[in-house]
Short mmCIF file of C-alpha atoms in Angstrom, two decimals:
data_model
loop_
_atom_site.label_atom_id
_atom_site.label_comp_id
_atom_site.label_asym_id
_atom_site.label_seq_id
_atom_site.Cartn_x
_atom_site.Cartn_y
_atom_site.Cartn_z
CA UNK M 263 -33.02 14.92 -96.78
CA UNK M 264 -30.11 16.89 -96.24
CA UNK M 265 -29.10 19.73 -94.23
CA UNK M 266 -28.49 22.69 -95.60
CA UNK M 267 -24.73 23.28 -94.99
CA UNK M 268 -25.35 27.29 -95.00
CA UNK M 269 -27.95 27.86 -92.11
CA UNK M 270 -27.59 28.09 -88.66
CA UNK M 271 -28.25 25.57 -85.55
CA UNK M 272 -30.78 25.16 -83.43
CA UNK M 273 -29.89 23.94 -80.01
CA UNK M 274 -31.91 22.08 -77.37
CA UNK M 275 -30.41 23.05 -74.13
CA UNK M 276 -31.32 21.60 -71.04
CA UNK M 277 -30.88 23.67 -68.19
CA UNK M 278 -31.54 23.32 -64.46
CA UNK M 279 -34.58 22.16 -62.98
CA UNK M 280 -33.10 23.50 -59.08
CA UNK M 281 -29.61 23.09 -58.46
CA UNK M 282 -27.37 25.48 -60.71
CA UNK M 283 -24.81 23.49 -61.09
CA UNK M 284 -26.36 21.21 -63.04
CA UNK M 285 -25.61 23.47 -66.09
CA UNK M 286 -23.20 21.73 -68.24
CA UNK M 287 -19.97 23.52 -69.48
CA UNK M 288 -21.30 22.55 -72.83
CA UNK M 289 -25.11 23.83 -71.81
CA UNK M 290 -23.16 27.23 -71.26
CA UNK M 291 -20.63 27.66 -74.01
CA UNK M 292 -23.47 27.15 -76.29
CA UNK M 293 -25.85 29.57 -74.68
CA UNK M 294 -23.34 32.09 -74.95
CA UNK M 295 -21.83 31.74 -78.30
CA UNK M 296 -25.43 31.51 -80.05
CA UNK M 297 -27.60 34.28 -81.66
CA UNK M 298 -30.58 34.43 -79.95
CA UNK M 299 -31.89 32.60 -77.29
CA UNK M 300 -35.54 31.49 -77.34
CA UNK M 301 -37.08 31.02 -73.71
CA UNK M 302 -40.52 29.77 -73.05
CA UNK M 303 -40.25 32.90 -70.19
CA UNK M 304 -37.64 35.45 -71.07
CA UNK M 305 -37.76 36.82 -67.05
CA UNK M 306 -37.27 33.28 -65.63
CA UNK M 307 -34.41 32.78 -68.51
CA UNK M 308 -32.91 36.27 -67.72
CA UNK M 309 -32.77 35.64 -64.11
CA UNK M 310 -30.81 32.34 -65.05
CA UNK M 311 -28.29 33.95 -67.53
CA UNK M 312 -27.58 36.69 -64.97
CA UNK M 313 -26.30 34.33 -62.88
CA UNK M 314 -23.76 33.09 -65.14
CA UNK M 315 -23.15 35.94 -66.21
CA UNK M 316 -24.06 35.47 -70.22
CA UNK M 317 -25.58 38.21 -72.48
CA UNK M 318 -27.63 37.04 -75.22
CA UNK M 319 -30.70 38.28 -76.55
CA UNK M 320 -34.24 36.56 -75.25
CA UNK M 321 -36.95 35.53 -77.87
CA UNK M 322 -40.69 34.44 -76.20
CA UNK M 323 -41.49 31.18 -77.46
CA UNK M 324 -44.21 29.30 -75.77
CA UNK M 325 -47.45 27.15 -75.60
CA UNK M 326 -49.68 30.49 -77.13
CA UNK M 327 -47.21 31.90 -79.80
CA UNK M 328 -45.13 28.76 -80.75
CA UNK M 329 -46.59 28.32 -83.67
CA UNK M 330 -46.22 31.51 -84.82
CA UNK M 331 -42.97 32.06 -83.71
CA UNK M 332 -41.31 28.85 -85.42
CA UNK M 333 -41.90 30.45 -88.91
CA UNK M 334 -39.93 33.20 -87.60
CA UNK M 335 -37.25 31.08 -86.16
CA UNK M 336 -36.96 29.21 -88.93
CA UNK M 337 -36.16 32.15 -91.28
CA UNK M 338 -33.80 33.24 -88.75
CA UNK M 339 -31.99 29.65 -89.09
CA UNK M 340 -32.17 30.15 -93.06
CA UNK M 341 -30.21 33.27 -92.85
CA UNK M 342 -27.21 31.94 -90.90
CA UNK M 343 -28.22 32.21 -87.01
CA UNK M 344 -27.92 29.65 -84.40
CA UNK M 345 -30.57 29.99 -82.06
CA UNK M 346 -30.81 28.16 -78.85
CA UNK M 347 -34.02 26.82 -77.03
CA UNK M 348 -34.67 26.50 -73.37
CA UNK M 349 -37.72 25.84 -70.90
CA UNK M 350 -38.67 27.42 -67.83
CA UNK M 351 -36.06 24.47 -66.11
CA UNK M 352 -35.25 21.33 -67.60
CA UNK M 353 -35.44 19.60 -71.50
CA UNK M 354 -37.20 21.19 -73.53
CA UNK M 355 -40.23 19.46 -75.28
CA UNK M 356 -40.56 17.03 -71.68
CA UNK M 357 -44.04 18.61 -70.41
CA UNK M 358 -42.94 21.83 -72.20
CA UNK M 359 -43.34 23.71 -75.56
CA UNK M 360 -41.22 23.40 -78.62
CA UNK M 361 -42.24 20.35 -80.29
CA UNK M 362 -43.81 22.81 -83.12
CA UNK M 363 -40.51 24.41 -83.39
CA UNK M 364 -38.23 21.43 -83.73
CA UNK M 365 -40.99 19.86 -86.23
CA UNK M 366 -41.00 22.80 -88.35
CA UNK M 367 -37.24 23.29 -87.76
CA UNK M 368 -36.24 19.46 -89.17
CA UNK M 369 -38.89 19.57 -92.18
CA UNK M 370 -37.18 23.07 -92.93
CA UNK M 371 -34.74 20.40 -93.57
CA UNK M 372 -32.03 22.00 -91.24
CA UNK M 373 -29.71 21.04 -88.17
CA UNK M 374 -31.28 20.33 -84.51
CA UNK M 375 -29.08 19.25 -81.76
CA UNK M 376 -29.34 18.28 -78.58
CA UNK M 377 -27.63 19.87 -75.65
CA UNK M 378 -28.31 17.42 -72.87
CA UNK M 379 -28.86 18.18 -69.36
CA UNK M 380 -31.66 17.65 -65.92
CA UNK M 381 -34.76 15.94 -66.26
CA UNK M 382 -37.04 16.00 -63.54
CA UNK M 383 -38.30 12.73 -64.73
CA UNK M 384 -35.10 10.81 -65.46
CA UNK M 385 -34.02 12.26 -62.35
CA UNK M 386 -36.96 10.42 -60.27
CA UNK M 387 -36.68 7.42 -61.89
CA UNK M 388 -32.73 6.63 -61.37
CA UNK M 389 -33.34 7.04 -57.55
CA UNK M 390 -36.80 5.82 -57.07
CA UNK M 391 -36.43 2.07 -56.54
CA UNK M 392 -38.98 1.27 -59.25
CA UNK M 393 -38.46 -0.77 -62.32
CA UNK M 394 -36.76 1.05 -64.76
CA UNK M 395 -35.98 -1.01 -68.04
CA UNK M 396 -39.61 -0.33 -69.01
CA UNK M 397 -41.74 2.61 -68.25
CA UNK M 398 -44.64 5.14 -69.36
CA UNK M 399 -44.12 8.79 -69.03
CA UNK M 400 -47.56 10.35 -69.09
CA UNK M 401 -46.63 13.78 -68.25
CA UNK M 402 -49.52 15.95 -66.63
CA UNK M 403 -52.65 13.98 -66.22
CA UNK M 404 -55.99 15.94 -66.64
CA UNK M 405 -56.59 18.66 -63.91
CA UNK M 406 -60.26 18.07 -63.62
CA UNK M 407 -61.24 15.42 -61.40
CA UNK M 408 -63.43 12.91 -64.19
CA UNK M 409 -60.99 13.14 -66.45
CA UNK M 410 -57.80 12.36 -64.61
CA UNK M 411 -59.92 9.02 -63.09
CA UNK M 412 -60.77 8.28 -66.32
CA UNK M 413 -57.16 8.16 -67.38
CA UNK M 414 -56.10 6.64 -64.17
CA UNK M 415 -58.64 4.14 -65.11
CA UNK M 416 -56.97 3.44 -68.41
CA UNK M 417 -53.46 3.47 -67.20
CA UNK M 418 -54.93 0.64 -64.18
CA UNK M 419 -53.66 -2.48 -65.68
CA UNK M 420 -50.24 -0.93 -67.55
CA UNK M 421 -47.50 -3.64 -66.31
CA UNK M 422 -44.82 -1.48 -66.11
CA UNK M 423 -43.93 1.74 -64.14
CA UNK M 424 -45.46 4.91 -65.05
CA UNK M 425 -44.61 8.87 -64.48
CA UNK M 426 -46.94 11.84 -63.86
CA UNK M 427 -45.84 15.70 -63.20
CA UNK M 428 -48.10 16.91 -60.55
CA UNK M 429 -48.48 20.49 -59.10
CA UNK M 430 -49.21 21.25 -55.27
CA UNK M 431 -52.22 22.66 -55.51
CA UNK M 432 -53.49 19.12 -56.87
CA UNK M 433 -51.39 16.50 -55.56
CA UNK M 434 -53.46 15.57 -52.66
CA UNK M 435 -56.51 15.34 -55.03
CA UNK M 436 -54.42 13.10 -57.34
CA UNK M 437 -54.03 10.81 -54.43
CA UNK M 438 -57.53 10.31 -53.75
CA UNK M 439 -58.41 9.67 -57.12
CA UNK M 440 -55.75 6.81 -57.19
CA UNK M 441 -56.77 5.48 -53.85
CA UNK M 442 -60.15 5.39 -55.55
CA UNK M 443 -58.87 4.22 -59.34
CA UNK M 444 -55.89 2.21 -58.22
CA UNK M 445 -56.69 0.86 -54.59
CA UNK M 446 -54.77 1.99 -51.42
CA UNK M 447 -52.01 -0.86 -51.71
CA UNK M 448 -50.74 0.34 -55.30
CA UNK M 449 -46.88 1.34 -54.19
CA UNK M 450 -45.91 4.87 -55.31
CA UNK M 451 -42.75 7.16 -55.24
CA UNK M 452 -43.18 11.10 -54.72
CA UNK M 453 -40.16 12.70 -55.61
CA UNK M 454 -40.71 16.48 -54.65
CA UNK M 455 -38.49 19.52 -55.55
CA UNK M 456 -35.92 17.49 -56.76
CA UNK M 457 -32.25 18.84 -56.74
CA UNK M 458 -33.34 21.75 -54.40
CA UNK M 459 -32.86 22.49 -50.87
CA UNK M 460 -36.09 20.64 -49.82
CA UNK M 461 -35.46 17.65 -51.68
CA UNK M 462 -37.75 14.42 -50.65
CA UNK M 463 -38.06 11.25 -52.24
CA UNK M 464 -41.20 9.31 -50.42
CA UNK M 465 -41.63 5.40 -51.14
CA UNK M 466 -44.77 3.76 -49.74
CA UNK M 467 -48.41 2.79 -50.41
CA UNK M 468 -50.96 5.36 -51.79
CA UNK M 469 -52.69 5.04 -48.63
CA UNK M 470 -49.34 5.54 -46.68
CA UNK M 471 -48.47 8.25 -48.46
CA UNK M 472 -51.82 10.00 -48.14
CA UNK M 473 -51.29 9.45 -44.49
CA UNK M 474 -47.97 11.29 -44.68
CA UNK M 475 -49.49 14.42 -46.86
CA UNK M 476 -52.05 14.71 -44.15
CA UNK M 477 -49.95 14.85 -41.47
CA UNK M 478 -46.83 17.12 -42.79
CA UNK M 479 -48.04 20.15 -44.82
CA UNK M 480 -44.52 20.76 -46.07
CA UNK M 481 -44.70 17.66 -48.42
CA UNK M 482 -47.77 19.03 -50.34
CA UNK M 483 -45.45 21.71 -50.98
CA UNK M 484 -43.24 22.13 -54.69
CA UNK M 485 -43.51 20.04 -57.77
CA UNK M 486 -43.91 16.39 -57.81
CA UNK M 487 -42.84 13.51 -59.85
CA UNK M 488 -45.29 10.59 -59.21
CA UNK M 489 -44.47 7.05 -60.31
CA UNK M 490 -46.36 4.53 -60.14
CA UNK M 491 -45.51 0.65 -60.19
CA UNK M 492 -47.05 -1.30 -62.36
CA UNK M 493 -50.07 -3.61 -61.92
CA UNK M 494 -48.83 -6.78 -61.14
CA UNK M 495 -49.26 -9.83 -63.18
CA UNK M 496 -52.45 -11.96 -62.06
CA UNK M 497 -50.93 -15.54 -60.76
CA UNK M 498 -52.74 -18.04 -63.71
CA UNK M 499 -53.31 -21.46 -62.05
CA UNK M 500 -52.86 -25.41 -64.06
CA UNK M 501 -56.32 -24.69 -65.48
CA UNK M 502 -55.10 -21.95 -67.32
CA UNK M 503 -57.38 -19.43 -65.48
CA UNK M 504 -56.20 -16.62 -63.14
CA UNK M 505 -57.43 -17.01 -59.25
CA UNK M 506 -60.08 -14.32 -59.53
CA UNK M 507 -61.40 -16.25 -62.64
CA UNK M 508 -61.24 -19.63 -61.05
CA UNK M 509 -62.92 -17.84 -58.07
CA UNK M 510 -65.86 -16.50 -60.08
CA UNK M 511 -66.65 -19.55 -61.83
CA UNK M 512 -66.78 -21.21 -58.87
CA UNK M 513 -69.27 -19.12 -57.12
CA UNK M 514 -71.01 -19.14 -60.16
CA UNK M 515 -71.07 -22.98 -60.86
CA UNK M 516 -72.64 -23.67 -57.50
CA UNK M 517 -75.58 -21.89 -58.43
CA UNK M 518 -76.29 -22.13 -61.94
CA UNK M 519 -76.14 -24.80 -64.64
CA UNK M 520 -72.78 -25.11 -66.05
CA UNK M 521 -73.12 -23.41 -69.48
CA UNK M 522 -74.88 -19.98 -68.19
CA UNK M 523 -72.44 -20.43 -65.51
CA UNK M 524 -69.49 -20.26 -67.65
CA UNK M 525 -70.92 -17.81 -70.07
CA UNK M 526 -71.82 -14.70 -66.96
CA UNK M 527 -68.26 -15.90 -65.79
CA UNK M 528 -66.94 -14.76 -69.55
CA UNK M 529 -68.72 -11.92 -69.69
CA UNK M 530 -67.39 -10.94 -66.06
CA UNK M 531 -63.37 -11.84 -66.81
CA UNK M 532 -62.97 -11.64 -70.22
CA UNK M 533 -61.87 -15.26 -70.36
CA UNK M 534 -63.37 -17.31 -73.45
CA UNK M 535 -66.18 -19.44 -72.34
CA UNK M 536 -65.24 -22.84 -73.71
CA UNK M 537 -61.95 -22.56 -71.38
CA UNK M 538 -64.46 -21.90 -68.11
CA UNK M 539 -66.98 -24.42 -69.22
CA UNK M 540 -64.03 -27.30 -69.25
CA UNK M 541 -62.77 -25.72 -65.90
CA UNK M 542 -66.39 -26.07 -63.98
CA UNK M 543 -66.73 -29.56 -65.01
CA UNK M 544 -63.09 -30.20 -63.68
CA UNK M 545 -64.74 -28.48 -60.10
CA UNK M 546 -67.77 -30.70 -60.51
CA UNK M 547 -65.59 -33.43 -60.94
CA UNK M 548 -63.74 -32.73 -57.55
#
């Protein structure tokens, strides 16, 4: 596919997710030399342009009307405007609308670009001390209780660091539910209202961390980036089995006779039964 060399732009813009200055020169030469402006809330966007003093007009464009509005955007783009899009405060599309519109945008078969900027996720990660050349960004994990353990359930075992948004209101429950999903040693980083005045970046244990919510009501307070280290690696031993396996069977082999023994421990680890069996008569032979 080619672009069509006649129609206007649609920009990306990132734009603060606290501190102002974070705007890039480019961020605002482009917001003020485009057509339109679409804003996933044209008050919070006006608010911003006041400040730097730009005069563009707003378009709505979020979660309920996207849709919608992308057929209208796109026509827009056909005729010759450039239309920029913004969220509420950061990149657009990260845990906020416009995937629709840059979808429908690109198989319109015309120009996207991005106009990078703050990312409260990016932003946790460079100064949270976890590992970084691998992770998961999960974005906003269920906000009923079953379904966020179920997912913290799922995401249990993933070896590598992973990222959740989390809102006040829930954060404390969110740390329960890993307590319970995770255990209380799992090491965490809460990086809350990041770039603003009350800027905290907390390192420590779910249960630490739990301990420090309860006891300071200002950290339950603002929007939190939670990352989560990943599960670590279980040590496997010369047998080839890991120490809870080995463990297992050897409760297990003390009790019963060496093939159900090996087959419960299967069914119970996940390990294949013909490695256990040869592992219980190497304990028998001991």
């Amino acid at each position: 596919m080619s672009e069509n060399s006649g129609a206007g732009t649609l920009y990306i813009v990132a734009t603060p997710i606290g501190n102002l200055g974070d705007l890039s020169p480019r961020a605002k030469d482009v917001l003020m030399s485009v057509d339109v402006i679409a804003a996933e809330d044209t008050r919070h966007t006006s608010r911003l342009l006041s400040h730097f003093g730009i005069k563009r007009p707003l378009l709505a464009c979020h979660d309920y009307n996207e849709r919608g509005r992308s057929e209208q955007i796109v026509r827009r783009l056909q005729d010759g405007e450039s239309i920029a899009l913004v969220s509420d405060a950061g990149t657009p599309l990260i845990s906020d609308p416009g995937y629709h519109l840059v979808n429908a945008v690109r198989e319109a078969d015309l120009k996207v670009v991005p106009i990078p900027g703050a990312c409260a996720m990016v932003a946790a990660l460079s100064v949270s001390g976890m590992p970084s050349d691998r992770f998961f960004f999960e974005g906003f994990l269920p906000a009923k209780g079953a379904g966020r353990r179920k997912r913290m359930t799922e995401l249990a075992d993933f070896p590598h660091t992973w990222i959740v948004y989390e809102s006040p209101h829930r954060i404390v429950d969110m740390l329960d539910d890993m307590a319970q999903e995770l255990g209380g040693d799992r090491r965490l980083v809460l990086a809350r209202e990041l770039t603003k005045t009350f800027e905290t970046v907390l390192s420590g244990t779910v249960s630490e961390l739990q301990d420090i919510l309860a006891e300071d009501e200002n950290q339950r307070r603002g929007e939190f980036v939670v990352l989560v280290h990943g599960a670590e690696k279980p040590e496997i031993l010369d047998d080839g089995l890991s120490e809870e396996a080995r463990r297992t069977l050897g409760v297990l082999v003390r009790e019963l006779p060496m093939k159900q023994a090996s087959q419960i421990a299967s069914k119970l680890t996940g390990v294949k039964s013909k490695l256990l069996y040869k592992a219980g008569l190497a304990m028998k032979g001991d």
